[in-house]
Amino acid sequence: MSDEKTRKFKLSILNTVLLIAILSYLVIGNLDAGKSQGQVYVVTGELYAGFTYQQELDAEFEVIKQEKEADLMRFKNELSQMEQHVRTGKATDEMIQNYQYRFAEFQQYEQKINEDLSITSQHYNEKIWEKLNAFVKEYGEKQEYEVIFGASGSGNIMYAEEKMDVTEEVLAFCNKKYSGR
């Protein structure tokens, strides 16, 4: 019987060691899984606004916009002078027709400028998000996150703990990547 008790004792110790090993594996595995499967979020508006590339393109867009608006203002001033002459009552039919023609040109030009600015803005926006998405992906892979959510305040994420907000870290990473560091 003592052999039977020794065998049961050894089996009990072996089972205990195996149980501890399995539990250790699960606990350590979950700790690693927590890191590699972490879910965090960034506030997309802050990320976009703070991205150096966005600020550069915004400044570039502002210059283009001001140039277009200056051209439009010159055209508008020319029309204003023509209109004043037409309103005096001393304008010929040819002057009135010329004014009407130039006014129609002005409206078309203004519409074209607005369309061009809208297309340029959309193009810049796409370029910015293309870079940001690539950098955020790289950041997520380096940090071993499973998911990085984008919180925009429009229903994507209505609430998350602040400790899950990695906006500042991601923004710093993106700006470093953009500047070549």
PDB file of C-alpha atoms in Angstrom:
ATOM      1  CA  MET A   1       0.000   0.000   0.000  1.00  0.00           C
ATOM      2  CA  SER A   2       2.803   2.398   0.609  1.00  0.00           C
ATOM      3  CA  ASP A   3       3.810   2.022  -3.046  1.00  0.00           C
ATOM      4  CA  GLU A   4       0.260   2.954  -3.972  1.00  0.00           C
ATOM      5  CA  LYS A   5       0.372   6.017  -1.674  1.00  0.00           C
ATOM      6  CA  THR A   6       3.763   7.046  -3.106  1.00  0.00           C
ATOM      7  CA  ARG A   7       2.452   6.690  -6.628  1.00  0.00           C
ATOM      8  CA  LYS A   8      -0.665   8.767  -5.818  1.00  0.00           C
ATOM      9  CA  PHE A   9       1.500  11.356  -4.067  1.00  0.00           C
ATOM     10  CA  LYS A  10       3.841  11.605  -7.079  1.00  0.00           C
ATOM     11  CA  LEU A  11       0.831  11.787  -9.408  1.00  0.00           C
ATOM     12  CA  SER A  12      -0.680  14.534  -7.250  1.00  0.00           C
ATOM     13  CA  ILE A  13       2.600  16.516  -7.336  1.00  0.00           C
ATOM     14  CA  LEU A  14       2.856  15.997 -11.092  1.00  0.00           C
ATOM     15  CA  ASN A  15      -0.746  17.172 -11.560  1.00  0.00           C
ATOM     16  CA  THR A  16      -0.085  20.204  -9.346  1.00  0.00           C
ATOM     17  CA  VAL A  17       3.084  21.091 -11.299  1.00  0.00           C
ATOM     18  CA  LEU A  18       1.237  20.650 -14.590  1.00  0.00           C
ATOM     19  CA  LEU A  19      -1.673  22.779 -13.336  1.00  0.00           C
ATOM     20  CA  ILE A  20       0.733  25.521 -12.212  1.00  0.00           C
ATOM     21  CA  ALA A  21       2.545  25.352 -15.555  1.00  0.00           C
ATOM     22  CA  ILE A  22      -0.728  25.586 -17.484  1.00  0.00           C
ATOM     23  CA  LEU A  23      -1.990  28.479 -15.340  1.00  0.00           C
ATOM     24  CA  SER A  24       1.353  30.266 -15.684  1.00  0.00           C
ATOM     25  CA  TYR A  25       1.236  29.808 -19.429  1.00  0.00           C
ATOM     26  CA  LEU A  26      -2.307  31.177 -19.579  1.00  0.00           C
ATOM     27  CA  VAL A  27      -1.543  34.157 -17.346  1.00  0.00           C
ATOM     28  CA  ILE A  28       1.654  35.060 -19.191  1.00  0.00           C
ATOM     29  CA  GLY A  29      -0.065  34.414 -22.509  1.00  0.00           C
ATOM     30  CA  ASN A  30      -2.918  36.736 -21.542  1.00  0.00           C
ATOM     31  CA  LEU A  31      -0.486  39.445 -20.479  1.00  0.00           C
ATOM     32  CA  ASP A  32       1.226  39.236 -23.849  1.00  0.00           C
ATOM     33  CA  ALA A  33      -2.115  38.954 -25.623  1.00  0.00           C
ATOM     34  CA  GLY A  34      -3.304  42.047 -23.792  1.00  0.00           C
ATOM     35  CA  LYS A  35      -0.398  43.936 -25.269  1.00  0.00           C
ATOM     36  CA  SER A  36      -0.604  42.498 -28.762  1.00  0.00           C
ATOM     37  CA  GLN A  37      -4.389  42.598 -28.888  1.00  0.00           C
ATOM     38  CA  GLY A  38      -4.801  45.982 -27.248  1.00  0.00           C
ATOM     39  CA  GLN A  39      -7.510  48.286 -28.396  1.00  0.00           C
ATOM     40  CA  VAL A  40      -6.822  51.994 -28.277  1.00  0.00           C
ATOM     41  CA  TYR A  41      -8.162  55.052 -30.011  1.00  0.00           C
ATOM     42  CA  VAL A  42      -7.062  58.349 -31.441  1.00  0.00           C
ATOM     43  CA  VAL A  43      -9.105  61.519 -31.710  1.00  0.00           C
ATOM     44  CA  THR A  44      -9.022  61.918 -35.462  1.00  0.00           C
ATOM     45  CA  GLY A  45      -9.660  65.664 -35.446  1.00  0.00           C
ATOM     46  CA  GLU A  46      -6.707  66.285 -33.122  1.00  0.00           C
ATOM     47  CA  LEU A  47      -4.514  63.886 -35.082  1.00  0.00           C
ATOM     48  CA  TYR A  48      -5.379  65.576 -38.376  1.00  0.00           C
ATOM     49  CA  ALA A  49      -5.039  69.139 -37.053  1.00  0.00           C
ATOM     50  CA  GLY A  50      -1.717  68.468 -35.357  1.00  0.00           C
ATOM     51  CA  PHE A  51      -0.127  66.621 -38.284  1.00  0.00           C
ATOM     52  CA  THR A  52       2.731  68.702 -39.701  1.00  0.00           C
ATOM     53  CA  TYR A  53       1.977  67.662 -43.280  1.00  0.00           C
ATOM     54  CA  GLN A  54      -1.604  68.876 -42.893  1.00  0.00           C
ATOM     55  CA  GLN A  55      -0.389  72.219 -41.580  1.00  0.00           C
ATOM     56  CA  GLU A  56       1.995  72.576 -44.531  1.00  0.00           C
ATOM     57  CA  LEU A  57      -0.677  71.747 -47.086  1.00  0.00           C
ATOM     58  CA  ASP A  58      -3.133  74.036 -45.319  1.00  0.00           C
ATOM     59  CA  ALA A  59      -0.657  76.926 -45.618  1.00  0.00           C
ATOM     60  CA  GLU A  60      -0.070  76.058 -49.293  1.00  0.00           C
ATOM     61  CA  PHE A  61      -3.820  75.917 -49.898  1.00  0.00           C
ATOM     62  CA  GLU A  62      -4.274  79.293 -48.209  1.00  0.00           C
ATOM     63  CA  VAL A  63      -1.747  80.879 -50.616  1.00  0.00           C
ATOM     64  CA  ILE A  64      -3.543  79.377 -53.620  1.00  0.00           C
ATOM     65  CA  LYS A  65      -6.894  80.539 -52.253  1.00  0.00           C
ATOM     66  CA  GLN A  66      -5.646  84.093 -51.669  1.00  0.00           C
ATOM     67  CA  GLU A  67      -4.216  84.275 -55.205  1.00  0.00           C
ATOM     68  CA  LYS A  68      -7.515  83.117 -56.688  1.00  0.00           C
ATOM     69  CA  GLU A  69      -9.483  85.538 -54.516  1.00  0.00           C
ATOM     70  CA  ALA A  70      -7.170  88.401 -55.572  1.00  0.00           C
ATOM     71  CA  ASP A  71      -7.803  87.557 -59.239  1.00  0.00           C
ATOM     72  CA  LEU A  72     -11.511  87.466 -58.538  1.00  0.00           C
ATOM     73  CA  MET A  73     -11.350  90.825 -56.746  1.00  0.00           C
ATOM     74  CA  ARG A  74      -9.567  92.444 -59.717  1.00  0.00           C
ATOM     75  CA  PHE A  75     -12.258  91.122 -62.018  1.00  0.00           C
ATOM     76  CA  LYS A  76     -14.949  92.330 -59.617  1.00  0.00           C
ATOM     77  CA  ASN A  77     -13.419  95.833 -59.454  1.00  0.00           C
ATOM     78  CA  GLU A  78     -13.338  96.017 -63.255  1.00  0.00           C
ATOM     79  CA  LEU A  79     -17.022  95.051 -63.321  1.00  0.00           C
ATOM     80  CA  SER A  80     -17.828  97.605 -60.663  1.00  0.00           C
ATOM     81  CA  GLN A  81     -16.304 100.385 -62.770  1.00  0.00           C
ATOM     82  CA  MET A  82     -18.204  99.203 -65.818  1.00  0.00           C
ATOM     83  CA  GLU A  83     -21.420  99.055 -63.800  1.00  0.00           C
ATOM     84  CA  GLN A  84     -20.984 102.622 -62.557  1.00  0.00           C
ATOM     85  CA  HIS A  85     -20.546 103.821 -66.116  1.00  0.00           C
ATOM     86  CA  VAL A  86     -23.636 101.886 -67.228  1.00  0.00           C
ATOM     87  CA  ARG A  87     -25.713 103.332 -64.369  1.00  0.00           C
ATOM     88  CA  THR A  88     -24.897 106.923 -65.355  1.00  0.00           C
ATOM     89  CA  GLY A  89     -27.195 106.543 -68.319  1.00  0.00           C
ATOM     90  CA  LYS A  90     -24.495 107.670 -70.715  1.00  0.00           C
ATOM     91  CA  ALA A  91     -23.531 104.129 -71.753  1.00  0.00           C
ATOM     92  CA  THR A  92     -24.095 102.964 -75.290  1.00  0.00           C
ATOM     93  CA  ASP A  93     -25.847  99.707 -76.102  1.00  0.00           C
ATOM     94  CA  GLU A  94     -22.442  98.228 -76.904  1.00  0.00           C
ATOM     95  CA  MET A  95     -21.140  99.202 -73.436  1.00  0.00           C
ATOM     96  CA  ILE A  96     -24.175  97.633 -71.780  1.00  0.00           C
ATOM     97  CA  GLN A  97     -23.764  94.417 -73.770  1.00  0.00           C
ATOM     98  CA  ASN A  98     -20.053  94.360 -72.929  1.00  0.00           C
ATOM     99  CA  TYR A  99     -20.907  94.755 -69.233  1.00  0.00           C
ATOM    100  CA  GLN A 100     -23.466  91.933 -69.400  1.00  0.00           C
ATOM    101  CA  TYR A 101     -20.968  89.714 -71.198  1.00  0.00           C
ATOM    102  CA  ARG A 102     -18.221  90.453 -68.662  1.00  0.00           C
ATOM    103  CA  PHE A 103     -20.647  89.883 -65.784  1.00  0.00           C
ATOM    104  CA  ALA A 104     -21.513  86.423 -67.159  1.00  0.00           C
ATOM    105  CA  GLU A 105     -17.785  85.717 -67.536  1.00  0.00           C
ATOM    106  CA  PHE A 106     -17.258  86.794 -63.933  1.00  0.00           C
ATOM    107  CA  GLN A 107     -19.937  84.417 -62.676  1.00  0.00           C
ATOM    108  CA  GLN A 108     -18.418  81.509 -64.627  1.00  0.00           C
ATOM    109  CA  TYR A 109     -14.932  82.405 -63.419  1.00  0.00           C
ATOM    110  CA  GLU A 110     -16.109  82.610 -59.811  1.00  0.00           C
ATOM    111  CA  GLN A 111     -17.814  79.220 -60.113  1.00  0.00           C
ATOM    112  CA  LYS A 112     -14.670  77.709 -61.674  1.00  0.00           C
ATOM    113  CA  ILE A 113     -12.484  79.095 -58.882  1.00  0.00           C
ATOM    114  CA  ASN A 114     -14.798  77.667 -56.232  1.00  0.00           C
ATOM    115  CA  GLU A 115     -14.798  74.274 -57.952  1.00  0.00           C
ATOM    116  CA  ASP A 116     -11.003  74.324 -58.326  1.00  0.00           C
ATOM    117  CA  LEU A 117     -10.543  75.221 -54.661  1.00  0.00           C
ATOM    118  CA  SER A 118     -12.941  72.477 -53.612  1.00  0.00           C
ATOM    119  CA  ILE A 119     -11.114  69.891 -55.738  1.00  0.00           C
ATOM    120  CA  THR A 120      -7.719  71.046 -54.441  1.00  0.00           C
ATOM    121  CA  SER A 121      -8.944  70.894 -50.852  1.00  0.00           C
ATOM    122  CA  GLN A 122     -10.326  67.393 -51.380  1.00  0.00           C
ATOM    123  CA  HIS A 123      -7.081  66.288 -53.056  1.00  0.00           C
ATOM    124  CA  TYR A 124      -5.000  67.653 -50.167  1.00  0.00           C
ATOM    125  CA  ASN A 125      -7.315  65.982 -47.657  1.00  0.00           C
ATOM    126  CA  GLU A 126      -6.886  62.625 -49.418  1.00  0.00           C
ATOM    127  CA  LYS A 127      -3.088  63.015 -49.468  1.00  0.00           C
ATOM    128  CA  ILE A 128      -3.039  63.829 -45.748  1.00  0.00           C
ATOM    129  CA  TRP A 129      -5.218  60.849 -44.786  1.00  0.00           C
ATOM    130  CA  GLU A 130      -3.182  58.560 -47.021  1.00  0.00           C
ATOM    131  CA  LYS A 131      -0.012  59.481 -45.122  1.00  0.00           C
ATOM    132  CA  LEU A 132      -1.718  59.433 -41.720  1.00  0.00           C
ATOM    133  CA  ASN A 133      -3.248  56.014 -42.332  1.00  0.00           C
ATOM    134  CA  ALA A 134       0.107  54.570 -43.373  1.00  0.00           C
ATOM    135  CA  PHE A 135       1.851  56.054 -40.329  1.00  0.00           C
ATOM    136  CA  VAL A 136      -0.905  54.949 -37.918  1.00  0.00           C
ATOM    137  CA  LYS A 137      -0.721  51.436 -39.353  1.00  0.00           C
ATOM    138  CA  GLU A 138       3.038  51.362 -38.823  1.00  0.00           C
ATOM    139  CA  TYR A 139       2.611  52.729 -35.291  1.00  0.00           C
ATOM    140  CA  GLY A 140      -0.008  50.083 -34.494  1.00  0.00           C
ATOM    141  CA  GLU A 141       2.236  47.315 -35.769  1.00  0.00           C
ATOM    142  CA  LYS A 142       5.207  48.593 -33.747  1.00  0.00           C
ATOM    143  CA  GLN A 143       3.108  48.844 -30.592  1.00  0.00           C
ATOM    144  CA  GLU A 144       1.490  45.467 -31.336  1.00  0.00           C
ATOM    145  CA  TYR A 145      -2.027  46.860 -31.111  1.00  0.00           C
ATOM    146  CA  GLU A 146      -4.813  44.798 -32.543  1.00  0.00           C
ATOM    147  CA  VAL A 147      -7.032  47.798 -33.254  1.00  0.00           C
ATOM    148  CA  ILE A 148      -6.643  51.564 -33.268  1.00  0.00           C
ATOM    149  CA  PHE A 149     -10.061  53.148 -33.422  1.00  0.00           C
ATOM    150  CA  GLY A 150     -10.616  56.627 -34.796  1.00  0.00           C
ATOM    151  CA  ALA A 151     -12.843  58.698 -32.546  1.00  0.00           C
ATOM    152  CA  SER A 152     -14.464  61.619 -34.291  1.00  0.00           C
ATOM    153  CA  GLY A 153     -17.287  62.437 -31.906  1.00  0.00           C
ATOM    154  CA  SER A 154     -19.817  61.581 -34.595  1.00  0.00           C
ATOM    155  CA  GLY A 155     -20.810  58.180 -33.306  1.00  0.00           C
ATOM    156  CA  ASN A 156     -17.789  55.989 -34.019  1.00  0.00           C
ATOM    157  CA  ILE A 157     -16.738  55.862 -30.391  1.00  0.00           C
ATOM    158  CA  MET A 158     -19.056  57.572 -27.984  1.00  0.00           C
ATOM    159  CA  TYR A 159     -17.019  56.721 -24.892  1.00  0.00           C
ATOM    160  CA  ALA A 160     -13.684  55.168 -24.019  1.00  0.00           C
ATOM    161  CA  GLU A 161     -11.424  55.484 -21.020  1.00  0.00           C
ATOM    162  CA  GLU A 162      -8.829  58.212 -21.430  1.00  0.00           C
ATOM    163  CA  LYS A 163      -6.028  55.749 -20.748  1.00  0.00           C
ATOM    164  CA  MET A 164      -6.911  54.188 -24.124  1.00  0.00           C
ATOM    165  CA  ASP A 165      -6.348  57.523 -25.927  1.00  0.00           C
ATOM    166  CA  VAL A 166      -3.017  57.372 -27.753  1.00  0.00           C
ATOM    167  CA  THR A 167      -3.610  60.453 -29.923  1.00  0.00           C
ATOM    168  CA  GLU A 168      -0.565  62.355 -28.655  1.00  0.00           C
ATOM    169  CA  GLU A 169       1.767  59.381 -29.052  1.00  0.00           C
ATOM    170  CA  VAL A 170       0.482  58.601 -32.540  1.00  0.00           C
ATOM    171  CA  LEU A 171       0.692  62.270 -33.561  1.00  0.00           C
ATOM    172  CA  ALA A 172       4.291  62.509 -32.341  1.00  0.00           C
ATOM    173  CA  PHE A 173       5.121  59.298 -34.239  1.00  0.00           C
ATOM    174  CA  CYS A 174       3.447  60.527 -37.439  1.00  0.00           C
ATOM    175  CA  ASN A 175       5.212  63.880 -37.321  1.00  0.00           C
ATOM    176  CA  LYS A 176       8.569  62.166 -36.736  1.00  0.00           C
ATOM    177  CA  LYS A 177       7.941  59.814 -39.664  1.00  0.00           C
ATOM    178  CA  TYR A 178       6.877  62.686 -41.889  1.00  0.00           C
ATOM    179  CA  SER A 179       9.979  64.720 -41.039  1.00  0.00           C
ATOM    180  CA  GLY A 180      12.134  61.690 -41.803  1.00  0.00           C
ATOM    181  CA  ARG A 181      13.208  60.898 -38.266  1.00  0.00           C
TER     182      ARG A 181
END
